[in-house]
Each structure stands twice: as structure tokens, then as C-alpha cells.
Coordinates of C-alpha atoms and ligand atoms in Angstrom, one line a residue:
X1 CA 9.0 -32.6 109.8
X2 CA 7.8 -36.0 108.5
X3 CA 7.6 -36.2 104.7
X4 CA 3.9 -37.0 104.8
X5 CA 3.0 -33.7 106.5
X6 CA 5.0 -31.6 104.2
X7 CA 3.3 -33.3 101.2
X8 CA -0.2 -32.7 102.7
X9 CA 0.8 -29.1 103.6
X10 CA 2.0 -28.4 100.1
X11 CA -1.0 -29.9 98.5
X12 CA -3.4 -27.9 100.7
X13 CA -1.4 -24.7 99.9
X14 CA -1.6 -25.5 96.2
X15 CA -5.4 -26.1 96.5
X16 CA -5.8 -22.8 98.3
X17 CA -3.7 -20.8 95.8
X18 CA -5.4 -22.4 92.8
X19 CA -8.8 -21.8 94.5
X20 CA -8.0 -18.1 95.1
X21 CA -6.5 -17.5 91.6
X22 CA -9.3 -19.4 89.8
X23 CA -12.1 -17.9 91.9
X24 CA -14.4 -16.2 89.3
X25 CA -14.3 -12.4 89.2
X26 CA -17.3 -10.7 90.9
X27 CA -19.5 -8.0 89.5
X28 CA -18.5 -4.6 90.7
X29 CA -20.8 -1.7 89.9
X30 CA -17.9 0.8 90.0
X31 CA -16.0 -0.9 87.1
X32 CA -17.2 -0.8 83.5
X33 CA -19.1 -4.0 83.3
X34 CA -21.8 -5.5 81.1
X35 CA -25.3 -4.6 82.3
X36 CA -26.7 -7.9 81.3
X37 CA -25.7 -11.2 79.9
X38 CA -28.4 -12.9 77.9
X39 CA -28.0 -16.6 77.6
X40 CA -29.7 -19.0 75.1
X41 CA -28.5 -22.6 75.0
X42 CA -29.6 -22.8 71.4
X43 CA -29.4 -20.9 68.1
X44 CA -29.6 -17.3 69.0
X45 CA -30.7 -16.3 65.5
X46 CA -33.8 -18.5 65.9
X47 CA -34.7 -17.2 69.4
X48 CA -36.5 -14.0 68.5
X49 CA -37.6 -13.2 72.1
X50 CA -34.1 -13.3 73.5
X51 CA -32.8 -11.2 70.6
X52 CA -35.6 -8.6 71.4
X53 CA -34.6 -8.7 75.1
X54 CA -30.9 -8.1 74.0
X55 CA -31.9 -5.2 71.8
X56 CA -34.0 -3.5 74.5
X57 CA -31.2 -3.9 77.0
X58 CA -28.6 -2.6 74.5
X59 CA -30.6 0.6 74.2
X60 CA -29.7 1.2 77.9
X61 CA -26.4 -0.5 78.5
X62 CA -23.9 -3.1 77.4
X63 CA -25.2 -6.6 76.6
X64 CA -23.4 -9.8 76.1
X65 CA -25.5 -12.3 74.0
X66 CA -24.3 -15.8 74.7
X67 CA -25.4 -18.8 72.6
X68 CA -24.8 -20.7 69.3
X69 CA -24.5 -18.5 66.3
X70 CA -25.9 -20.5 63.4
X71 CA -28.3 -18.1 61.7
X72 CA -28.1 -14.3 61.4
X73 CA -29.4 -12.0 64.0
X74 CA -32.0 -9.3 63.3
X75 CA -30.2 -6.4 61.7
X76 CA -30.8 -3.8 64.4
X77 CA -29.2 -6.0 67.0
X78 CA -26.4 -7.5 64.8
X79 CA -24.8 -4.1 64.3
X80 CA -25.6 -2.6 67.7
X81 CA -22.5 -0.9 69.2
X82 CA -23.4 -2.1 72.8
X83 CA -23.7 -5.7 71.8
X84 CA -21.0 -8.3 72.4
X85 CA -21.6 -11.7 70.8
X86 CA -20.3 -14.7 72.8
X87 CA -20.4 -17.9 70.9
X88 CA -20.7 -21.2 72.7
X89 CA -19.0 -24.3 71.2
X90 CA -21.6 -26.7 69.8
X91 CA -21.3 -30.4 71.0
X92 CA -19.3 -32.6 68.6
X93 CA -21.6 -33.9 65.8
X94 CA -20.5 -37.5 66.6
X95 CA -22.6 -37.4 69.8
X96 CA -25.8 -37.2 67.6
X97 CA -25.1 -40.6 66.2
X98 CA -25.1 -42.3 69.7
X99 CA -28.3 -43.7 71.3
X100 CA -30.0 -41.0 73.4
X101 CA -29.3 -42.8 76.7
X102 CA -25.5 -42.4 76.0
X103 CA -25.4 -39.4 73.7
X104 CA -27.8 -37.3 75.8
X105 CA -25.7 -37.3 79.0
X106 CA -22.5 -36.8 77.1
X107 CA -24.0 -33.8 75.4
X108 CA -24.9 -32.4 78.8
X109 CA -21.4 -33.0 80.1
X110 CA -20.0 -31.0 77.2
X111 CA -22.5 -28.2 77.7
X112 CA -21.8 -28.1 81.5
X113 CA -18.1 -27.5 80.9
X114 CA -18.7 -25.0 78.1
X115 CA -21.3 -23.0 80.0
X116 CA -19.3 -23.0 83.2
X117 CA -16.1 -21.7 81.5
X118 CA -18.1 -19.1 79.6
X119 CA -20.2 -17.8 82.4
X120 CA -17.6 -18.0 85.2
X121 CA -14.3 -17.1 83.4
X122 CA -14.3 -16.1 79.7
X123 CA -16.9 -13.3 80.1
X124 CA -16.8 -10.4 82.4
X125 CA -19.3 -10.5 85.3
X126 CA -22.5 -8.6 84.6
X127 CA -25.1 -7.1 86.9
X128 CA -27.8 -9.4 85.6
X129 CA -27.9 -12.8 83.8
X130 CA -31.1 -13.3 81.8
X131 CA -31.5 -17.0 80.9
X132 CA -34.0 -18.6 78.5
X133 CA -35.8 -21.6 79.8
X134 CA -36.0 -24.2 78.2
X135 CA -33.6 -25.8 77.7
X136 CA -33.3 -26.2 81.5
X137 CA -30.6 -28.9 81.5
X138 CA -28.0 -27.9 82.3
X139 CA -28.6 -24.1 81.9
X140 CA -30.5 -23.4 85.0
X141 CA -28.1 -25.3 87.3
X142 CA -25.0 -23.8 85.9
X143 CA -26.5 -20.3 85.8
X144 CA -27.7 -20.8 89.4
X145 CA -24.2 -21.8 90.6
X146 CA -22.3 -19.2 88.7
X147 CA -24.6 -16.2 89.4
X148 CA -24.0 -16.0 93.2
X149 CA -20.2 -16.7 92.7
X150 CA -20.0 -13.6 90.5
X151 CA -22.4 -11.4 92.4
X152 CA -24.8 -11.4 89.4
X153 CA -28.6 -11.5 89.7
X154 CA -30.4 -14.2 87.8
X155 CA -33.6 -13.7 85.8
X156 CA -35.2 -16.8 84.3
X157 CA -37.4 -16.2 81.2
X158 CA -39.8 -19.0 81.1
X159 CA -40.8 -19.7 77.5
X160 CA -42.1 -23.1 78.3
X161 CA -41.1 -26.1 80.4
X162 CA -38.1 -28.4 79.5
X163 CA -39.9 -31.4 81.0
X164 CA -43.0 -30.9 78.8
X165 CA -40.9 -30.7 75.6
X166 CA -39.1 -33.9 76.7
X167 CA -42.5 -35.6 77.3
X168 CA -43.5 -34.7 73.8
X169 CA -40.4 -36.2 72.2
X170 CA -39.7 -39.2 74.6
X171 CA -43.2 -39.9 75.8
X172 CA -44.8 -38.7 79.1
X173 CA -43.7 -41.9 81.0
X174 CA -40.0 -41.7 80.1
X175 CA -38.1 -41.7 83.5
X176 CA -36.1 -38.6 82.4
X177 CA -39.4 -36.6 82.2
X178 CA -40.1 -37.0 86.0
X179 CA -36.5 -36.2 86.9
X180 CA -36.5 -33.2 84.6
X181 CA -39.7 -31.8 86.2
X182 CA -38.3 -32.1 89.7
X183 CA -35.0 -30.6 88.6
X184 CA -36.6 -27.7 86.8
X185 CA -39.0 -26.8 89.6
X186 CA -36.4 -27.0 92.4
X187 CA -33.5 -25.3 90.6
X188 CA -35.8 -22.7 89.1
X189 CA -37.1 -21.8 92.6
X190 CA -33.7 -21.7 94.3
X191 CA -31.7 -20.1 91.5
X192 CA -33.9 -17.3 90.1
X193 CA -33.9 -13.8 91.6
X194 CA -36.6 -12.8 89.2
X195 CA -38.8 -14.6 86.7
X196 CA -40.6 -13.7 83.5
X197 CA -43.4 -15.9 82.0
X198 CA -44.7 -15.8 78.5
X199 CA -48.4 -16.0 79.5
X200 CA -50.5 -15.3 82.6
X201 CA -51.6 -18.9 82.5
X202 CA -47.9 -20.0 82.9
X203 CA -47.3 -17.4 85.7
X204 CA -50.3 -18.9 87.5
X205 CA -48.8 -22.3 87.3
X206 CA -45.4 -21.1 88.3
X207 CA -46.8 -19.7 91.5
X208 CA -48.2 -23.1 92.5
X209 CA -46.6 -26.4 93.3
X210 CA -44.3 -27.9 92.2
X211 CA -42.7 -24.6 91.2
X212 CA -43.8 -22.3 94.1
X213 CA -41.7 -19.6 92.4
X214 CA -42.7 -16.3 93.8
X215 CA -45.1 -14.2 95.7
X216 CA -45.6 -12.0 92.7
X217 CA -48.0 -9.2 92.0
X218 CA -47.8 -5.6 90.9
X219 CA -46.2 -4.5 94.1
X220 CA -43.5 -7.0 93.9
X221 CA -42.7 -6.0 90.4
X222 CA -42.3 -2.3 91.2
X223 CA -40.5 -2.5 94.5
X224 CA -36.9 -1.6 94.1
X225 CA -35.7 -3.9 96.8
X226 CA -35.6 -7.2 95.0
X227 CA -32.4 -8.1 96.8
X228 CA -33.6 -7.2 100.3
X229 CA -36.7 -9.2 99.9
X230 CA -36.3 -13.0 99.5
X231 CA -39.5 -13.2 97.5
X232 CA -38.5 -13.3 93.8
X233 CA -40.4 -11.2 91.3
X234 CA -42.6 -13.0 88.8
X235 CA -43.9 -11.0 85.9
X236 CA -45.8 -11.8 82.7
X237 CA -44.1 -10.5 79.6
X238 CA -46.3 -11.3 76.6
X239 CA -44.5 -11.6 73.3
X240 CA -45.0 -8.7 71.0
X241 CA -43.8 -8.1 67.5
X242 CA -40.6 -6.2 66.9
X243 CA -40.5 -3.1 64.7
X244 CA -39.4 -5.1 61.7
X245 CA -42.9 -6.7 61.3
X246 CA -45.2 -4.2 59.8
X247 CA -48.5 -4.5 57.8
X248 CA -48.2 -3.6 54.1
X249 CA -48.8 0.1 53.8
X250 CA -50.9 2.1 53.1
X251 CA -53.2 -0.9 52.5
X252 CA -53.1 -4.6 51.6
X253 CA -51.9 -4.6 48.0
X254 CA -54.0 -6.2 45.1
X255 CA -53.1 -9.7 44.0
X256 CA -50.9 -8.9 41.0
X257 CA -48.6 -6.6 43.0
X258 CA -48.4 -9.0 45.9
X259 CA -47.7 -12.0 43.8
X260 CA -44.9 -10.1 42.0
X261 CA -43.3 -9.2 45.3
X262 CA -43.7 -12.7 46.6
X263 CA -41.9 -14.1 43.5
X264 CA -39.0 -11.7 44.3
X265 CA -38.9 -12.9 47.9
X266 CA -39.0 -16.6 47.1
X267 CA -36.4 -16.2 44.3
X268 CA -35.8 -18.4 41.2
X269 CA -35.2 -21.5 43.1
X270 CA -38.8 -22.7 43.2
X271 CA -40.7 -25.5 41.5
X272 CA -42.6 -25.1 38.2
X273 CA -45.9 -25.5 40.2
X274 CA -45.0 -22.7 42.6
X275 CA -44.0 -20.4 39.7
X276 CA -47.3 -21.2 37.9
X277 CA -49.4 -20.4 40.9
X278 CA -47.5 -17.1 41.5
X279 CA -48.6 -16.1 37.9
X280 CA -52.2 -16.9 38.6
X281 CA -53.9 -13.9 40.2
X282 CA -56.6 -16.0 41.8
X283 CA -54.0 -17.8 44.0
X284 CA -54.3 -17.4 47.7
X285 CA -51.1 -17.4 49.8
X286 CA -51.0 -19.1 53.2
X287 CA -47.9 -19.0 55.4
X288 CA -46.8 -21.2 58.3
X289 CA -43.6 -20.7 60.1
X290 CA -42.0 -23.4 62.3
X291 CA -38.9 -24.9 63.8
X292 CA -40.1 -28.3 62.5
X293 CA -40.3 -29.8 65.9
X294 CA -42.7 -32.6 67.1
X295 CA -44.9 -30.1 69.0
X296 CA -46.2 -29.0 65.6
X297 CA -48.1 -31.7 63.6
X298 CA -47.8 -30.6 60.0
X299 CA -49.7 -33.7 59.0
X300 CA -52.8 -31.7 60.0
X301 CA -52.0 -29.1 57.4
X302 CA -51.2 -31.8 54.7
X303 CA -54.5 -33.6 55.4
X304 CA -56.4 -30.3 55.4
X305 CA -55.0 -29.4 52.0
X306 CA -56.0 -32.8 50.6
X307 CA -59.5 -32.4 52.1
X308 CA -59.8 -28.9 50.7
X309 CA -59.2 -30.1 47.2
X310 CA -61.6 -33.1 47.7
X311 CA -64.5 -31.3 49.3
X312 CA -64.6 -27.7 48.2
X313 CA -66.6 -27.1 45.0
X314 CA -64.4 -25.6 42.4
X315 CA -65.9 -22.1 42.0
X316 CA -65.3 -21.3 45.7
X317 CA -61.9 -23.0 45.6
X318 CA -59.1 -20.6 44.8
X319 CA -55.7 -22.3 44.3
X320 CA -53.4 -22.2 47.3
X321 CA -49.7 -21.6 47.5
X322 CA -48.6 -22.6 51.0
X323 CA -45.2 -21.3 52.1
X324 CA -43.7 -22.9 55.1
X325 CA -40.7 -21.1 56.5
X326 CA -38.2 -22.2 59.1
X327 CA -35.4 -24.7 59.9
X328 CA -35.5 -27.8 62.1
X329 CA -35.3 -31.5 62.5
X330 CA -38.5 -32.7 60.9
X331 CA -38.3 -30.6 57.7
X332 CA -36.9 -33.4 55.5
X333 CA -39.5 -35.9 56.7
X334 CA -42.4 -33.5 55.8
X335 CA -40.8 -32.6 52.4
X336 CA -40.9 -36.3 51.5
X337 CA -44.5 -36.6 52.6
X338 CA -45.4 -33.5 50.4
X339 CA -43.6 -35.0 47.4
X340 CA -45.5 -38.3 47.9
X341 CA -48.9 -36.4 48.0
X342 CA -48.0 -34.5 44.9
X343 CA -46.9 -37.7 43.1
X344 CA -50.1 -39.5 44.1
X345 CA -52.3 -36.7 42.6
X346 CA -53.8 -35.9 46.0
X347 CA -52.4 -32.4 45.7
X348 CA -52.8 -31.4 42.1
X349 CA -50.2 -28.8 41.2
X350 CA -52.7 -26.5 39.5
X351 CA -54.7 -26.4 42.8
X352 CA -52.1 -26.6 45.6
X353 CA -48.3 -26.0 45.7
X354 CA -46.3 -26.1 48.9
X355 CA -42.8 -24.5 49.2
X356 CA -40.4 -24.6 52.1
X357 CA -37.9 -21.8 52.7
X358 CA -35.6 -20.2 55.3
X359 CA -35.5 -16.5 54.5
X360 CA -33.5 -13.6 55.7
X361 CA -35.5 -12.0 58.6
X362 CA -36.4 -9.0 56.6
X363 CA -37.9 -11.1 53.8
X364 CA -39.7 -13.4 56.3
X365 CA -41.4 -10.2 57.7
X366 CA -42.3 -9.0 54.1
X367 CA -43.7 -12.4 53.3
X368 CA -46.1 -12.3 56.3
X369 CA -47.3 -8.9 55.3
X370 CA -48.1 -10.1 51.8
X371 CA -49.9 -13.4 52.6
X372 CA -53.6 -13.9 52.8
X373 CA -53.7 -16.1 55.9
X374 CA -51.2 -17.4 58.5
X375 CA -51.5 -21.0 59.7
X376 CA -50.2 -22.0 63.1
X377 CA -49.9 -25.6 64.2
X378 CA -48.3 -24.9 67.6
X379 CA -49.8 -27.4 70.0
X380 CA -48.1 -26.2 73.2
X381 CA -46.4 -29.1 75.0
X382 CA -47.2 -27.4 78.3
X383 CA -50.6 -25.9 77.4
X384 CA -49.5 -22.5 78.7
X385 CA -46.9 -21.2 76.2
X386 CA -47.7 -19.3 73.0
X387 CA -46.4 -19.3 69.5
X388 CA -44.1 -16.5 68.6
X389 CA -44.9 -17.0 64.9
X390 CA -48.5 -15.7 65.6
X391 CA -47.0 -12.6 67.2
X392 CA -44.9 -12.1 64.0
X393 CA -48.1 -12.6 61.9
X394 CA -50.1 -10.1 63.8
X395 CA -47.2 -7.7 63.7
X396 CA -47.4 -7.9 59.9
X397 CA -51.2 -7.5 60.0
X398 CA -51.8 -11.1 59.0
X399 CA -54.9 -12.9 60.4
X400 CA -54.4 -16.5 61.5
X401 CA -56.0 -19.9 61.5
X402 CA -54.4 -21.5 64.6
X403 CA -54.6 -24.8 66.5
X404 CA -56.5 -23.9 69.6
X405 CA -56.8 -26.8 72.0
X406 CA -54.6 -25.5 74.8
X407 CA -55.2 -23.3 77.8
X408 CA -53.3 -20.1 76.9
X409 CA -54.6 -19.8 73.3
X410 CA -57.1 -17.0 74.1
X411 CA -54.2 -14.8 75.5
X412 CA -53.1 -14.2 71.9
X413 CA -55.8 -15.2 69.4
X414 CA -59.3 -13.8 69.7
X415 CA -61.5 -16.2 67.8
X416 CA -63.5 -14.3 65.2
X417 CA -61.6 -11.0 65.8
X418 CA -58.0 -11.5 64.6
X419 CA -58.1 -15.2 63.7
X420 CA -59.9 -18.5 63.9
X421 CA -59.2 -21.6 65.9
X422 CA -59.3 -25.2 64.8
X423 CA -58.5 -28.6 66.3
X424 CA -58.8 -31.1 63.4
X425 CA -57.7 -31.2 59.8
X426 CA -61.4 -31.2 58.8
X427 CA -62.0 -27.9 60.6
X428 CA -58.8 -26.4 59.1
X429 CA -60.0 -27.5 55.6
X430 CA -63.3 -25.8 56.0
X431 CA -61.7 -22.7 57.4
X432 CA -59.4 -22.5 54.4
X433 CA -62.5 -22.8 52.1
X434 CA -64.5 -20.2 54.1
X435 CA -61.7 -17.6 54.6
X436 CA -60.0 -17.9 51.3
X437 CA -63.2 -18.2 49.3
X438 CA -64.8 -14.9 50.5
X439 CA -63.2 -11.5 51.1
X440 CA -65.6 -10.3 53.8
X441 CA -64.7 -12.5 56.8
X442 CA -60.9 -12.5 56.0
X443 CA -61.1 -8.7 55.6
X444 CA -62.7 -8.4 59.1
X445 CA -60.0 -10.6 60.6
X446 CA -57.3 -8.7 58.8
X447 CA -58.6 -5.5 60.4
X448 CA -58.4 -7.3 63.8
X449 CA -54.8 -8.4 63.1
X450 CA -53.8 -4.9 62.0
X451 CA -55.3 -3.5 65.3
X452 CA -53.3 -6.2 67.2
X453 CA -50.1 -5.1 65.4
X454 CA -50.2 -1.7 67.2
X455 CA -49.1 -3.4 70.5
X456 CA -45.3 -3.5 70.2
X457 CA -42.4 -5.3 72.0
X458 CA -40.7 -2.2 73.2
X459 CA -43.8 -0.8 75.0
X460 CA -44.4 -4.2 76.7
X461 CA -40.7 -4.5 77.7
X462 CA -40.5 -1.0 79.0
X463 CA -43.6 -1.6 81.1
X464 CA -42.7 -5.0 82.5
X465 CA -38.9 -5.6 82.4
X466 CA -37.3 -2.2 82.6
X467 CA -38.5 -1.7 86.3
X468 CA -37.1 -5.1 87.2
X469 CA -33.6 -4.6 85.6
X470 CA -33.5 -0.9 86.5
X471 CA -30.8 -0.1 83.9
X472 CA -31.6 3.6 83.7
X473 CA -32.7 5.7 80.7
X474 CA -32.3 4.9 77.0
X475 CA -28.9 5.9 75.6
X476 CA -28.2 7.5 72.2
Ligands
LIG501 N1 -35.0 -15.6 59.8 C1 -36.0 -16.4 59.7 N2 -36.7 -16.8 60.9 C2 -37.7 -17.6 60.7 C3 -38.2 -18.1 59.5 N3 -39.2 -18.9 59.8 C4 -39.4 -18.9 61.1 N4 -38.5 -18.2 61.7 C5 -38.3 -17.9 63.1 O1 -38.8 -19.0 63.9 C6 -39.8 -18.5 64.8 C7 -40.8 -19.6 65.0 O2 -40.1 -20.7 65.6 P1 -40.8 -21.7 66.6 O3 -39.8 -22.5 67.2 O4 -41.8 -22.4 65.8 O5 -41.4 -20.8 67.7 P2 -42.9 -20.7 68.3 O6 -43.4 -22.1 68.6 O7 -43.7 -19.8 67.5 O8 -42.6 -20.0 69.7 C8 -41.4 -20.2 70.5 O9 -41.0 -19.1 71.3 C9 -41.9 -18.8 72.3 C10 -41.3 -17.6 73.1 O10 -41.0 -16.5 72.3 C11 -42.1 -19.9 73.3 O11 -43.0 -19.6 74.3 C12 -42.6 -21.1 72.5 O12 -42.6 -22.3 73.4 C13 -41.7 -21.5 71.4 O13 -40.4 -21.9 71.9 C14 -40.4 -17.3 64.2 O14 -41.0 -16.5 65.2 C15 -39.2 -16.7 63.5 O15 -38.5 -15.9 64.4 C16 -37.5 -17.7 58.3 O16 -37.8 -18.1 57.2 N5 -36.4 -16.9 58.5

């Protein structure tokens, strides 16, 4: 036999052997296997919705929670016996120093390799893979390739669109934005066996071009034959507060008790201005929570606070302590702006103090229950997502003043019932004056928020997601 043929033959044989040995293991219902893998290509600790999914799943079967582990999980999930944490390897920090045009693609290459190895090899195949979108690149593609290889069904949980977030950070005309939109709509359509959307407005969009996701409707959700029918399920799963968020009981405490508890939550590491306002029983507490990303313009709140000091006459102007919680890229920038405003005298410390913090989840929930007003600056890059922070606030019985110029706003905040909407810093300043200066309107809104707090995550999840995943009854 000529040498060339035997080399080709040996190579082909090697390829076949490697291919057979390396072929990802498939899901087998008869073996003990995870019921669901939950995937977040981000910090799991800062993705409350995916943690709540994982907790609801863990009540019924084994869940693998895959993502970056940077901040702690909610307690009930962290210690759950049916949870396995699977940590992804974060891209090397050196990539962040490179220009986006080079660093962006290199980061994606890293994530592709890590995700592929994790989903196809280092974890056991599961019945379902539930993926948070965004980020869509490369998550949807890799999940879409691996799921059929492993005999796993893929559910895409649409929190927002990756392309619209990119448009917010890079500008709507950036060439990556158009590519990302085509990618997200095509891969989403081909890859997903079922889809969840955070709002009805988003589900409506997802049914139409360019997504054309599903022929959804109540019958599609309840039919057991998701596999036999090619039409994917599309259901709306509104965010709802987890059990951790509760209104102060039995009623909203009086100022001295609340301020005392707030001092304990914020600890000793606060400025003199914050400490002084916490000792003043006329102080009103406003809270905003954020990931400090460009889709929330904190300049609006800063301008509103400056305007509040300038335009409200002093008898109706209680001092304000604003607590802004969360971690994220623009935090340092806004801290510098706040310092500059305080130094210039535009925010006199006896009138306004602002403190930033990242609290343990339990303390974050207590803070919301003790504040006078929640402020939400979520602007919705897509117009059809909703801020989870407002769900947290309602869970704690806290009424909100929220930026309102986007389509899905009314699916969460009912203006005049559980909160008020604003679109400019001037409107926010006058809302602060009206709501913090009188107890009647804020009291009515607080009643509305407390009413809203009765609708909980587990009921919504049991109604919408349990029939899709069909994992059986709750276990002990
Ligand atoms: N532990 C802790 N968590 C905090 C703190 N402050 C904020 N958080 C967490 O950070 C979340 C707010 O983060 P954002 O990134 O600002 O979220 P969002 O705009 O309100 O909503 C996001 O999730 C929705 C789906 O649930 C998406 O639809 C939406 O697009 C967005 O991604 C809060 O709900 C809370 O879980 C804190 O001090 N401590």
C-alpha cells in the first residue's frame, strides 16, 4: 500500500476516534442528571432574576448555576442542597486595556472557548438549559450549538436585547449594532425551544420581525408537546419580588426608629454629613439601586437634587439623604461629580447628603423597607424591558419616582397608585418636593406599593414557567 494512503487512512481513523471519544455526552432521562442548567454570562450574584429561577427550579430538581461568581448569592439559594455552582473563568483583565475593536473580539473568543468546554464537557447534560439574554454574544450561539448535541432543550429568557444595549454604549450607528441585531434575531429564533420575556410589550415585539420567535398564546404554553410541535413557546414572565423583600411590619416605623436602623445598615464608614442627617429626625431617605451602567443617567438625579435645594422654600423642604446602592462601571465617575457638587456648595451638607454602598442582599432589602421613596433612573435601551430594582422596591412596600418615557413602563408602575413618573430633572425635583414635603400623597402611594408587594415571584413562576419545564412537584 502506498505510504500516502496509509497516512490518510490513519489520519481519518484518528479523526473518527477523537470525534467519537470527544462527542459530548447526551441527556438521558433514566440517569441521574441535572434537571436544568441556568446560564448567566455575567455576575450571577447581580442577576436576581436568574437566581430566582434557579431557586424555583431547585425546589423541584437539581440545578446547575453557571456564571461568574463575584458577589454572594441570595442566602436561600446559596445553601440549597440541590444547587451546584459552576464558575466560568473571567476573561484576562489585560483585555480590558485594549481598544474595543481588538479587545472586544478577543474577549468573545475567550468566552466561546470557556462556554463551549463548560456546556459540552465539564458539566453533566441536563434536561433544560435556561439562558439569560443579553448578553447574546456568544451565549446564544454556543447554547444553540451545544443544546442539540446534548439532547437538551433550550429556553431563552429575554431580559432585554443585546443590540439595544450595544447601541446605548457604542451609538446606534456603530456597525456592530446592526450585526448584533441580525445575529440575535436569527440565532434566537433557530436555537430556542421556548422563550420567556420580561414584559408583554417585549413578547409582542418578539413575535414580529425581525425575531418571528413563536406562535405563542395560552394554548401553546400549556400544551405538553413542545418537542412534537415546531412552534416554540413564548411566555411573559413578569419580574416579581422574592420572599426576602418585605414591607416593614406591622407598619412603617416612625422616623427615629427608622433612622437608627438605617445607621446600623450603613455602618460607621459614612461621611460626617451622612451621620448628621441620620441624627436629624426630619430627614427623608431616598434610595436608588443601580448597576451604574450608561442606560441610567444619574446626572438627572444630581440635577434634581440641586434644583430641589434651589427652588423649594425651606419650610416644605426636608433634608434628604440619598442612598445609592450597587456596583458598576460608572460609579467612580458619579462619585467624583457628587464630590464636586458638594465642594461647590450646590449640595449643602445640612440639606443633602448622598452615600453610595454595596450591601449584603438582606441589608439591601431592609434599606428599601425603611426608606421614604425609591428613585429609578432606568431608561430602557429597548423600550420594552423593566427595572428589577422597582420590583425590589415594591416588594419592600416602597413607592417609587421612576423615569417613565418608555413603552413598557405602565406594566410595572401605575402612576398615582404605587409611584409617579418623571422624564426631566425638573419634574423629579418637584416630585421630591411634593412627595417628601407632605405625608398624604406618599402615604397613598405607599399603600399602593404595599398592595403590589403581595404578588410574589414563586406564584408567577409556578403559573408561567412550571408548566413549560414540567419538572414535577416541589420536593422537601
Ligand atoms: N446585594 C446587593 N444587590 C444590589 C445592591 N444594589 C443593587 N443590587 C442588585 O442590582 C439590581 C439592580 O441592577 P440593575 O442592573 O440596575 O437592574 P435593573 O435595570 O433594575 O433590571 C435588570 O434586570 C431585568 C430583569 O430582571 C432586565 O429586564 C433589565 O434590562 C435589567 O437588566 C437589584 O435588583 C439588586 O438585585 C446592593 O447594595 N446589594
